[in-house]
Coordinates of C-alpha atoms and ligand atoms in Angstrom, one line a residue:
M1 CA -2.5 -17.5 -8.9
N2 CA 1.2 -17.9 -8.7
S3 CA 3.0 -17.0 -5.5
G4 CA 4.6 -14.0 -7.0
L5 CA 1.3 -12.5 -7.9
R6 CA -0.2 -13.4 -4.5
R7 CA 2.7 -11.7 -2.8
R8 CA 2.2 -8.6 -4.8
K9 CA -1.5 -8.6 -4.1
N10 CA -0.8 -8.7 -0.4
I11 CA 1.6 -5.8 -0.4
A12 CA 1.3 -4.0 3.0
R13 CA 0.5 -0.4 2.8
T14 CA 3.2 1.3 4.8
A15 CA 4.2 4.4 6.6
L16 CA 5.6 6.9 4.2
P17 CA 7.4 10.2 4.8
T18 CA 5.9 13.3 3.3
A19 CA 8.7 13.4 0.7
V20 CA 8.0 10.0 -0.6
L21 CA 4.3 10.6 -0.6
L22 CA 4.7 13.7 -2.7
L23 CA 6.9 11.8 -5.1
I24 CA 4.8 8.8 -5.7
G25 CA 1.5 10.6 -5.7
S26 CA -1.5 8.3 -6.2
A27 CA 0.6 5.1 -6.1
V28 CA -0.1 4.6 -2.3
T29 CA -3.8 4.8 -2.7
V30 CA -4.0 1.4 -4.3
Q31 CA -6.2 -0.8 -2.2
S32 CA -4.9 -4.2 -1.1
S33 CA -8.1 -5.7 -2.6
A34 CA -7.3 -4.4 -6.1
P35 CA -6.2 -6.9 -8.7
A36 CA -2.5 -7.6 -8.7
A37 CA -0.7 -5.0 -10.9
A38 CA 1.8 -5.9 -13.6
A39 CA 5.4 -5.8 -12.5
E40 CA 7.0 -2.4 -12.9
T41 CA 9.9 -2.2 -15.3
T42 CA 12.1 0.6 -13.8
L43 CA 13.7 0.7 -10.4
R44 CA 12.0 4.0 -9.5
A45 CA 8.5 2.8 -10.4
A46 CA 8.9 -0.5 -8.5
A47 CA 10.2 1.4 -5.5
A48 CA 7.5 4.0 -5.6
K49 CA 4.9 1.3 -5.6
A50 CA 6.5 -0.3 -2.5
G51 CA 6.6 3.1 -0.8
L52 CA 10.3 4.0 -0.9
F53 CA 12.6 6.0 -3.2
F54 CA 15.4 4.4 -5.2
G55 CA 18.2 6.9 -5.9
V56 CA 21.6 7.3 -7.4
A57 CA 24.7 9.4 -6.7
A58 CA 25.2 11.8 -9.6
S59 CA 27.5 14.3 -11.1
P60 CA 26.6 17.2 -13.5
N61 CA 28.7 15.6 -16.4
R62 CA 26.7 12.3 -16.1
L63 CA 23.1 13.4 -16.2
Y64 CA 22.2 10.9 -18.9
P65 CA 18.5 10.0 -19.5
I66 CA 18.9 6.9 -17.4
V67 CA 19.2 9.0 -14.3
G68 CA 15.6 10.3 -14.5
Q69 CA 14.3 7.0 -16.0
E70 CA 15.5 4.6 -13.4
F71 CA 15.9 6.7 -10.3
N72 CA 13.6 9.0 -8.3
Q73 CA 16.2 10.4 -5.9
L74 CA 19.6 12.0 -6.5
T75 CA 22.6 12.6 -4.2
P76 CA 25.3 14.8 -5.5
E77 CA 28.4 12.5 -5.5
N78 CA 30.8 15.4 -4.9
D79 CA 29.2 18.7 -5.8
M80 CA 27.7 19.7 -2.4
K81 CA 30.7 18.8 -0.3
P82 CA 32.5 21.5 1.6
D83 CA 35.6 21.3 -0.6
R84 CA 33.4 22.3 -3.5
I85 CA 31.1 24.9 -2.1
A86 CA 32.4 26.3 1.3
T87 CA 34.6 29.3 1.8
S88 CA 36.8 29.5 4.9
S89 CA 34.4 31.7 6.7
G90 CA 31.4 29.3 6.0
G91 CA 30.1 31.2 3.0
L92 CA 29.2 29.5 -0.3
Q93 CA 31.1 29.4 -3.6
N94 CA 31.0 27.4 -6.8
T95 CA 27.5 26.1 -6.4
S96 CA 26.8 25.8 -10.1
G97 CA 27.4 22.0 -10.1
A98 CA 25.1 21.5 -7.1
D99 CA 22.5 23.9 -8.7
T100 CA 22.5 21.8 -11.9
L101 CA 21.9 18.6 -10.0
V102 CA 19.1 20.1 -7.9
N103 CA 17.4 21.5 -11.0
H104 CA 17.8 18.2 -12.8
A105 CA 16.3 16.4 -9.9
Q106 CA 13.4 18.8 -9.8
S107 CA 12.6 18.5 -13.5
N108 CA 12.7 14.7 -13.3
N109 CA 10.5 14.6 -10.1
M110 CA 13.4 13.2 -8.0
L111 CA 14.1 13.9 -4.3
V112 CA 17.5 15.3 -3.4
R113 CA 19.8 14.3 -0.6
G114 CA 22.2 17.0 0.3
H115 CA 25.6 15.6 1.0
T116 CA 27.2 16.7 3.2
L117 CA 27.7 19.5 5.8
V118 CA 30.1 18.4 8.6
W119 CA 32.7 15.8 7.6
H120 CA 36.4 15.3 8.4
S121 CA 37.1 14.5 4.7
Q122 CA 36.8 16.7 1.6
A123 CA 36.4 19.6 4.0
G124 CA 38.4 22.0 1.8
A125 CA 38.5 25.6 3.2
L126 CA 36.5 24.5 6.3
Q127 CA 39.3 22.1 7.5
G128 CA 40.0 23.1 11.1
A129 CA 37.1 25.5 11.3
S130 CA 35.4 26.4 14.6
Q131 CA 31.9 25.4 15.5
A132 CA 30.8 29.0 14.8
T133 CA 32.1 28.8 11.2
L134 CA 30.5 25.4 10.7
N135 CA 27.3 26.9 11.9
N136 CA 27.6 29.7 9.4
F137 CA 28.1 27.2 6.6
I138 CA 25.2 25.0 7.8
G139 CA 22.9 27.9 7.7
N140 CA 24.1 29.1 4.3
A141 CA 23.9 25.7 2.7
I142 CA 20.5 24.7 4.0
N143 CA 19.0 28.0 3.1
R144 CA 20.4 28.1 -0.4
W145 CA 18.2 25.1 -1.6
G146 CA 15.6 25.1 1.2
S147 CA 12.9 22.5 0.9
R148 CA 14.2 21.5 -2.5
I149 CA 16.5 19.2 -0.5
A150 CA 14.4 16.5 1.1
Y151 CA 17.2 15.1 3.3
W152 CA 20.5 16.6 4.4
D153 CA 23.4 14.6 5.7
V154 CA 24.3 17.0 8.5
V155 CA 27.1 14.9 9.9
N156 CA 29.0 12.3 7.9
E157 CA 31.4 9.6 9.1
A158 CA 31.7 10.7 12.7
L159 CA 32.9 7.3 14.0
E160 CA 36.3 5.7 13.9
D161 CA 37.3 2.7 11.8
N162 CA 38.0 -0.8 13.1
N163 CA 34.9 -1.3 15.1
T164 CA 36.1 0.6 18.2
G165 CA 32.8 2.4 18.7
R166 CA 34.7 5.7 19.3
R167 CA 34.3 9.1 17.7
R168 CA 37.0 10.0 15.2
N169 CA 40.2 11.4 16.7
Q170 CA 40.5 14.2 14.1
W171 CA 38.9 17.5 13.2
P172 CA 36.0 18.3 13.7
H173 CA 35.7 15.9 16.6
T174 CA 38.8 17.3 18.2
M175 CA 36.5 20.1 19.3
N176 CA 34.7 17.7 21.6
R177 CA 35.1 17.9 25.4
D178 CA 34.0 15.3 27.9
A179 CA 33.5 17.7 30.8
N180 CA 32.7 15.2 33.5
G181 CA 35.0 12.5 32.2
D182 CA 32.3 9.9 32.1
G183 CA 33.4 8.6 28.6
D184 CA 30.7 10.2 26.5
F185 CA 29.8 13.5 25.0
F186 CA 26.1 13.5 25.8
D187 CA 26.1 15.5 29.0
S188 CA 24.9 19.1 28.9
G189 CA 28.3 20.4 30.0
D190 CA 30.1 18.4 27.3
T191 CA 31.0 19.8 23.9
D192 CA 29.9 17.7 20.9
V193 CA 30.2 18.8 17.3
I194 CA 27.5 16.3 16.3
R195 CA 25.0 17.7 18.7
D196 CA 25.9 21.3 18.1
S197 CA 25.8 20.9 14.3
F198 CA 22.4 19.3 14.5
I199 CA 21.1 22.0 16.8
R200 CA 22.1 24.6 14.3
A201 CA 20.6 22.7 11.4
R202 CA 17.4 22.2 13.3
Q203 CA 17.2 25.9 14.1
V204 CA 17.7 26.8 10.4
V205 CA 15.0 24.3 9.3
Q206 CA 12.5 25.6 11.8
A207 CA 13.2 29.3 11.2
G208 CA 12.6 28.7 7.5
G209 CA 9.6 26.5 7.9
L210 CA 11.4 23.9 5.7
T211 CA 10.4 20.3 5.2
T212 CA 14.0 19.2 4.9
K213 CA 14.9 16.2 7.1
L214 CA 18.2 16.0 9.0
C215 CA 20.2 12.9 8.8
I216 CA 23.4 11.3 10.2
N217 CA 25.3 9.0 7.8
D218 CA 28.1 6.5 8.3
Y219 CA 29.6 3.3 7.0
D220 CA 30.2 -0.1 8.6
V221 CA 27.1 0.5 10.7
D222 CA 24.9 -1.8 8.7
G223 CA 24.6 -5.0 10.8
L224 CA 24.1 -5.7 14.5
T225 CA 27.3 -7.7 14.2
V226 CA 30.3 -7.8 12.0
Q227 CA 32.2 -10.9 10.8
G228 CA 32.3 -13.7 13.2
G229 CA 29.3 -12.5 15.3
T230 CA 31.3 -9.8 17.0
P231 CA 29.0 -7.0 18.1
N232 CA 29.1 -4.0 15.7
R233 CA 30.3 -1.4 18.2
K234 CA 30.3 1.3 15.5
A235 CA 26.6 0.6 14.9
D236 CA 26.0 0.6 18.6
A237 CA 27.7 4.0 19.0
L238 CA 25.6 5.4 16.2
Y239 CA 22.5 4.1 17.8
D240 CA 23.5 5.8 21.1
I241 CA 24.0 9.1 19.2
V242 CA 20.6 8.9 17.6
R243 CA 18.9 7.9 20.8
N244 CA 20.5 10.8 22.7
Y245 CA 19.9 13.4 20.0
R246 CA 16.6 12.1 18.8
Q247 CA 14.9 15.5 19.1
Y248 CA 17.3 16.9 16.4
I249 CA 17.7 13.9 14.1
D250 CA 15.1 12.7 11.6
C251 CA 17.0 10.1 9.7
V252 CA 19.9 7.7 9.7
G253 CA 21.9 6.7 6.6
F254 CA 23.7 3.4 6.4
Q255 CA 26.2 4.0 3.6
A256 CA 26.4 0.2 2.8
H257 CA 29.6 0.1 0.9
F258 CA 29.9 -3.7 1.3
N259 CA 33.2 -5.4 0.7
D260 CA 35.4 -8.2 2.2
N261 CA 36.6 -6.1 5.1
P262 CA 35.5 -8.0 8.2
N263 CA 33.6 -4.9 9.3
S264 CA 32.0 -4.3 5.9
I265 CA 30.4 -7.6 5.0
I266 CA 26.6 -8.2 4.7
T267 CA 25.4 -9.9 7.9
N268 CA 22.1 -11.6 8.4
D269 CA 21.1 -9.1 11.1
L270 CA 21.0 -6.1 8.7
Q271 CA 17.2 -6.0 8.9
A272 CA 17.2 -6.2 12.7
N273 CA 19.7 -3.3 12.9
I274 CA 17.5 -1.2 10.5
Q275 CA 14.5 -2.1 12.7
R276 CA 16.2 -1.0 16.0
F277 CA 16.9 2.5 14.5
A278 CA 13.4 2.6 13.1
D279 CA 12.1 1.8 16.6
L280 CA 13.7 5.1 17.7
G281 CA 11.3 6.8 15.4
V282 CA 13.7 7.9 12.6
E283 CA 13.6 7.1 8.9
V284 CA 16.4 4.8 7.8
H285 CA 18.1 5.0 4.4
I286 CA 20.6 2.9 2.6
T287 CA 22.5 5.8 1.2
E288 CA 25.6 4.8 -0.8
L289 CA 25.0 1.2 -1.7
D290 CA 27.6 -0.7 -3.7
I291 CA 28.5 -4.4 -3.2
D292 CA 31.9 -5.8 -4.1
D293 CA 31.3 -8.7 -6.5
D294 CA 34.0 -10.7 -4.7
L295 CA 31.6 -11.1 -1.8
S296 CA 30.5 -14.3 -3.5
N297 CA 33.9 -15.7 -2.5
N298 CA 33.2 -15.7 1.2
D299 CA 30.5 -17.5 3.2
I300 CA 28.0 -14.7 3.4
G301 CA 26.5 -14.7 0.0
T302 CA 26.1 -16.6 -3.2
G303 CA 26.8 -13.8 -5.6
Q304 CA 26.4 -10.1 -6.1
A305 CA 22.8 -10.3 -7.4
E306 CA 21.7 -12.4 -4.3
N307 CA 23.6 -10.0 -2.0
Y308 CA 21.7 -7.0 -3.6
R309 CA 18.5 -8.9 -3.1
K310 CA 19.2 -9.4 0.6
V311 CA 19.9 -5.8 1.2
V312 CA 16.8 -4.6 -0.7
R313 CA 14.7 -7.1 1.2
A314 CA 16.0 -6.0 4.6
C315 CA 15.0 -2.5 3.8
L316 CA 11.6 -3.4 2.3
N317 CA 10.8 -5.4 5.5
V318 CA 11.0 -2.4 7.7
A319 CA 8.3 0.2 7.0
Q320 CA 10.5 3.1 8.1
C321 CA 13.3 2.2 5.7
T322 CA 12.2 4.7 3.2
G323 CA 14.9 4.8 0.5
I324 CA 17.9 3.1 -1.1
T325 CA 20.5 5.0 -3.1
V326 CA 23.2 3.3 -5.2
W327 CA 26.6 5.0 -5.3
G328 CA 26.8 5.5 -9.0
I329 CA 25.3 4.1 -12.2
S330 CA 27.9 1.8 -13.6
D331 CA 30.9 -0.2 -12.5
S332 CA 33.4 1.7 -14.7
E333 CA 32.2 5.1 -13.4
S334 CA 32.2 4.0 -9.7
W335 CA 34.5 5.4 -7.1
R336 CA 35.6 1.8 -6.6
S337 CA 35.5 0.5 -10.1
S338 CA 37.7 -2.5 -9.4
E339 CA 35.0 -3.9 -7.1
R340 CA 32.4 -3.9 -9.9
G341 CA 29.8 -3.1 -7.3
L342 CA 27.0 -1.4 -9.1
L343 CA 23.9 -2.4 -11.2
F344 CA 25.1 -1.5 -14.7
T345 CA 28.1 -2.0 -17.0
G346 CA 29.0 0.4 -19.8
G347 CA 29.5 4.1 -19.4
N348 CA 29.1 7.5 -20.9
G349 CA 25.3 7.2 -21.2
S350 CA 25.3 3.7 -22.7
Y351 CA 24.6 1.2 -20.0
Q352 CA 23.8 -2.5 -19.8
K353 CA 21.8 -4.0 -16.9
K354 CA 23.6 -6.6 -14.8
A355 CA 22.1 -9.6 -13.0
A356 CA 22.2 -7.4 -9.9
Y357 CA 19.8 -4.9 -11.6
H358 CA 17.3 -7.6 -12.4
A359 CA 17.5 -9.0 -8.8
V360 CA 16.8 -5.5 -7.3
L361 CA 13.9 -4.8 -9.7
D362 CA 12.4 -8.2 -8.9
E363 CA 12.7 -7.7 -5.2
L364 CA 11.2 -4.2 -5.3
N365 CA 8.3 -5.6 -7.3
K366 CA 7.5 -8.0 -4.5
G367 CA 6.9 -5.1 -2.2
R368 CA 7.1 -4.9 1.5
S369 CA 6.3 -7.8 3.7
S370 CA 2.7 -7.8 5.0
T371 CA 3.6 -8.5 8.6
P372 CA 6.4 -6.7 10.3
P373 CA 8.9 -8.9 12.1
P374 CA 8.9 -8.8 15.9
T375 CA 10.9 -5.9 17.3
T376 CA 11.4 -7.5 20.7
P377 CA 12.7 -11.0 21.1
P378 CA 10.1 -13.5 22.3
T379 CA 10.2 -13.9 26.0
T380 CA 11.6 -17.2 27.2
P381 CA 9.2 -19.3 29.1
P382 CA 9.8 -19.5 32.9
V383 CA 12.2 -22.2 34.0
T384 CA 10.3 -25.1 35.6
P385 CA 12.2 -26.4 38.6
S386 CA 13.2 -30.1 38.1
V387 CA 12.0 -30.9 41.7
P388 CA 8.4 -29.9 42.4
P389 CA 8.2 -27.6 45.4
T390 CA 7.0 -29.4 48.6
T391 CA 4.4 -27.8 50.8
P392 CA 5.3 -28.3 54.5
P393 CA 2.6 -30.1 56.4
V394 CA 0.3 -27.8 58.4
D395 CA 0.8 -28.1 62.2
P396 CA -2.7 -27.8 63.7
T397 CA -1.3 -26.3 66.9
T398 CA 0.3 -23.3 65.1
P399 CA -1.9 -20.3 64.8
P400 CA -2.4 -19.1 61.2
P401 CA 0.1 -16.3 60.4
T402 CA -1.4 -12.8 60.4
T403 CA -0.7 -10.7 57.4
P404 CA 0.1 -7.0 58.2
P405 CA -1.9 -4.6 56.0
P406 CA 0.2 -3.4 53.1
T407 CA 1.6 0.1 53.7
T408 CA 2.1 0.8 49.9
P409 CA -0.4 -0.5 47.4
P410 CA 1.1 -2.9 44.8
P411 CA 1.9 -1.2 41.5
T412 CA -1.1 -1.2 39.2
A413 CA -0.8 -1.7 35.5
G414 CA -1.0 1.6 33.8
C415 CA 0.3 3.5 30.8
S416 CA 0.4 6.9 29.1
A417 CA 0.6 7.9 25.5
T418 CA 1.8 10.8 23.5
V419 CA 1.4 11.6 19.8
S420 CA 3.7 13.4 17.4
L421 CA 2.4 14.4 14.1
D422 CA 4.1 14.9 10.7
S423 CA 1.5 16.8 8.6
W424 CA 1.2 18.1 5.1
T425 CA -1.6 19.5 3.1
G426 CA -4.3 16.8 3.0
G427 CA -2.5 14.1 5.1
F428 CA -0.5 13.2 8.1
V429 CA 1.6 10.5 9.8
A430 CA 1.1 10.1 13.6
T431 CA 3.6 8.4 15.8
V432 CA 2.2 7.3 19.1
R433 CA 4.5 6.5 22.0
V434 CA 3.1 4.2 24.7
T435 CA 4.9 4.3 28.0
A436 CA 4.3 1.8 30.8
G437 CA 3.7 3.2 34.3
T438 CA 5.8 2.0 37.2
A439 CA 4.7 -1.6 36.7
S440 CA 5.3 -3.7 33.6
I441 CA 2.4 -4.3 31.3
S442 CA 1.5 -7.2 29.1
R443 CA -1.0 -5.5 26.8
W444 CA -2.2 -2.0 26.0
S445 CA -4.8 -0.1 24.1
V446 CA -4.9 3.5 23.0
Q447 CA -8.1 5.4 22.1
L448 CA -8.0 8.6 20.0
T449 CA -10.7 10.7 18.6
L450 CA -9.9 12.1 15.2
P451 CA -11.3 15.5 14.0
S452 CA -14.1 15.2 11.5
G453 CA -12.8 14.7 8.0
A454 CA -9.7 12.8 9.1
T455 CA -9.5 9.1 8.2
V456 CA -6.8 6.5 9.0
T457 CA -5.6 4.7 5.9
N458 CA -2.8 2.6 7.3
T459 CA -1.4 1.5 10.7
W460 CA 1.8 -0.2 11.8
N461 CA 2.8 -1.9 15.0
A462 CA -0.8 -1.9 16.3
N463 CA -4.2 -3.5 15.6
R464 CA -6.9 -0.9 14.9
S465 CA -10.7 -0.8 15.0
G466 CA -12.4 2.1 13.2
T467 CA -10.9 4.5 10.8
S468 CA -12.6 7.8 11.7
G469 CA -14.1 9.5 14.8
T470 CA -13.1 7.5 17.9
V471 CA -10.5 4.9 16.8
Q472 CA -9.1 2.2 19.0
F473 CA -5.5 0.8 18.7
S474 CA -4.1 -2.2 20.6
N475 CA -0.8 -3.9 20.8
V476 CA 0.2 -6.6 18.3
S477 CA 1.8 -9.9 19.4
Y478 CA 5.3 -8.5 19.7
N479 CA 4.9 -5.2 21.4
G480 CA 2.3 -5.8 24.2
S481 CA 4.9 -6.4 26.9
V482 CA 6.5 -3.2 28.0
N483 CA 8.6 -3.0 31.2
G484 CA 7.8 -0.4 33.8
G485 CA 8.9 3.0 32.6
Q486 CA 9.8 1.7 29.2
S487 CA 8.1 2.7 25.9
T488 CA 7.1 1.3 22.6
E489 CA 5.8 3.0 19.5
F490 CA 3.1 2.5 16.8
G491 CA 2.0 4.7 14.0
F492 CA -0.7 5.4 11.5
Q493 CA -1.1 7.4 8.4
G494 CA -4.2 9.2 7.3
V495 CA -5.9 11.7 5.1
G496 CA -7.4 15.0 6.3
T497 CA -6.1 17.0 9.2
A498 CA -5.3 15.5 12.6
T499 CA -4.7 18.2 15.2
G500 CA -5.4 18.2 18.9
L501 CA -5.2 14.4 19.3
T502 CA -5.6 13.4 23.0
P503 CA -4.6 9.7 23.4
V504 CA -6.1 7.7 26.3
C505 CA -4.0 4.7 27.2
T506 CA -5.2 1.7 29.2
A507 CA -3.1 -1.3 30.1
A508 CA -3.3 -4.7 31.7
Ligands
XIL601 C1 33.4 9.5 -2.7 C2 33.1 9.9 -4.2 O1 32.4 8.8 -4.7 C3 34.4 10.0 -4.9 O2 34.2 10.5 -6.3 C4 35.4 11.0 -4.2 O3 36.6 11.0 -4.9 C5 35.5 10.6 -2.8 O4 34.3 10.5 -2.2 N1 31.5 8.0 1.8 C6 30.9 9.2 1.4 C7 31.0 9.7 0.0 O5 30.2 9.8 2.3 O6 31.0 11.1 0.0 C8 32.2 9.2 -0.7 O7 32.2 9.6 -2.0 C9 32.3 7.7 -0.5 C10 32.4 7.3 0.9

């Protein structure tokens, strides 16, 4: 068997969000013991098999057959932006372009990403609006399409350029107030348009019983570092926002407009950055991918096709990276046509595949990696002193020291666990958070009893014994060590209904 076939045979079955599961239907039920399947010939089929969506930015005048053939997710490139659809009081207008796109997506079995609700740019009649008006618009827009929109970009491009790590110094962020002057907007007395917009969006989703997931989206947040190994402070700032507002945020979009700007290149730590967001429990998406073909001229890539391959591989290697969207079909129709950053040449419905297309298809066909990379760096071995410690000779005349009884018992290894469930008819994904007690732990296990009829089909970040009834999970090599008071997460996916799970955590 050639190595390509062997790799495909070993494709890991991965955690999938409800939206992706609905979209790919039976594709995820393929057992790893099944014979290797033939390579898929479209991006959407190859992506679905690997458990993610592959989407495109679209406009109503370019809904050519290729859109539904190659892609299974659609983002309106301009038709859902406030300058198209918002009135100055937060009402809706001119939604026909957006409606056309949502209908087209639905009839071609594609997911929709709504783009975007709160943004300094293309704000139209909302420019300068109050939070109350923004909230009105958020409610109207989310409710218009309801669960037909799988993901909404609630807040877009909140962070400043040039790797400062600060919020933008322009509307709507001018509404922000740092009440206690501690340099952030995370305190309850602070005003933060990001938090307040997500709170509003969350209320609307909950009140309507919608399945829509709520995302924050930005650019130059792709790597842990930027050119020259400088920390990516913009990515760090986004990470802090997601960590602080985790209860309102379901997903993070890395726009991934890669070009020669020092803060916009592809760095080798893209996958590690995706992983750290995934470790917060959110889905990660590459939302607006295009790659300047001049990137082959600097030292971070050997050409556009290879650069595309790197980005797709980084996403595939993280189970919670559940979708990639390219920002247009062909170079000539791209917002940055001079960079020739997309997968096709041609235009007006007649397109030719580039080398980058074939690289992406090939990489998707390889599927996800079977073993996730470590999420925590390996611990360094203790330093051995160069001079061995000398034991002082025992003086026989000195009485042995008496040890006073301890007044507080030493901390014992312990842990607790909580489960959060994402359920749909006939299936569920459970995320289990393991938190160490006051002492650090070096390994843990969690026991859960599933209701009858529920069966685990897939697990990540844990070893498992059993699939139904009482099931035991234990740490894998890279997440057993948890410092006192700190947490780690694992997850599993199953069929049936999993309510009332009571995890029992033990640690050593
Ligand atoms: C771009 C569109 O592609 C252009 O057609 C439009 O003129 C300007 O906006 N980040 C975003 C997208 O979030 O909405 C932008 O789309 C590209 C950058």
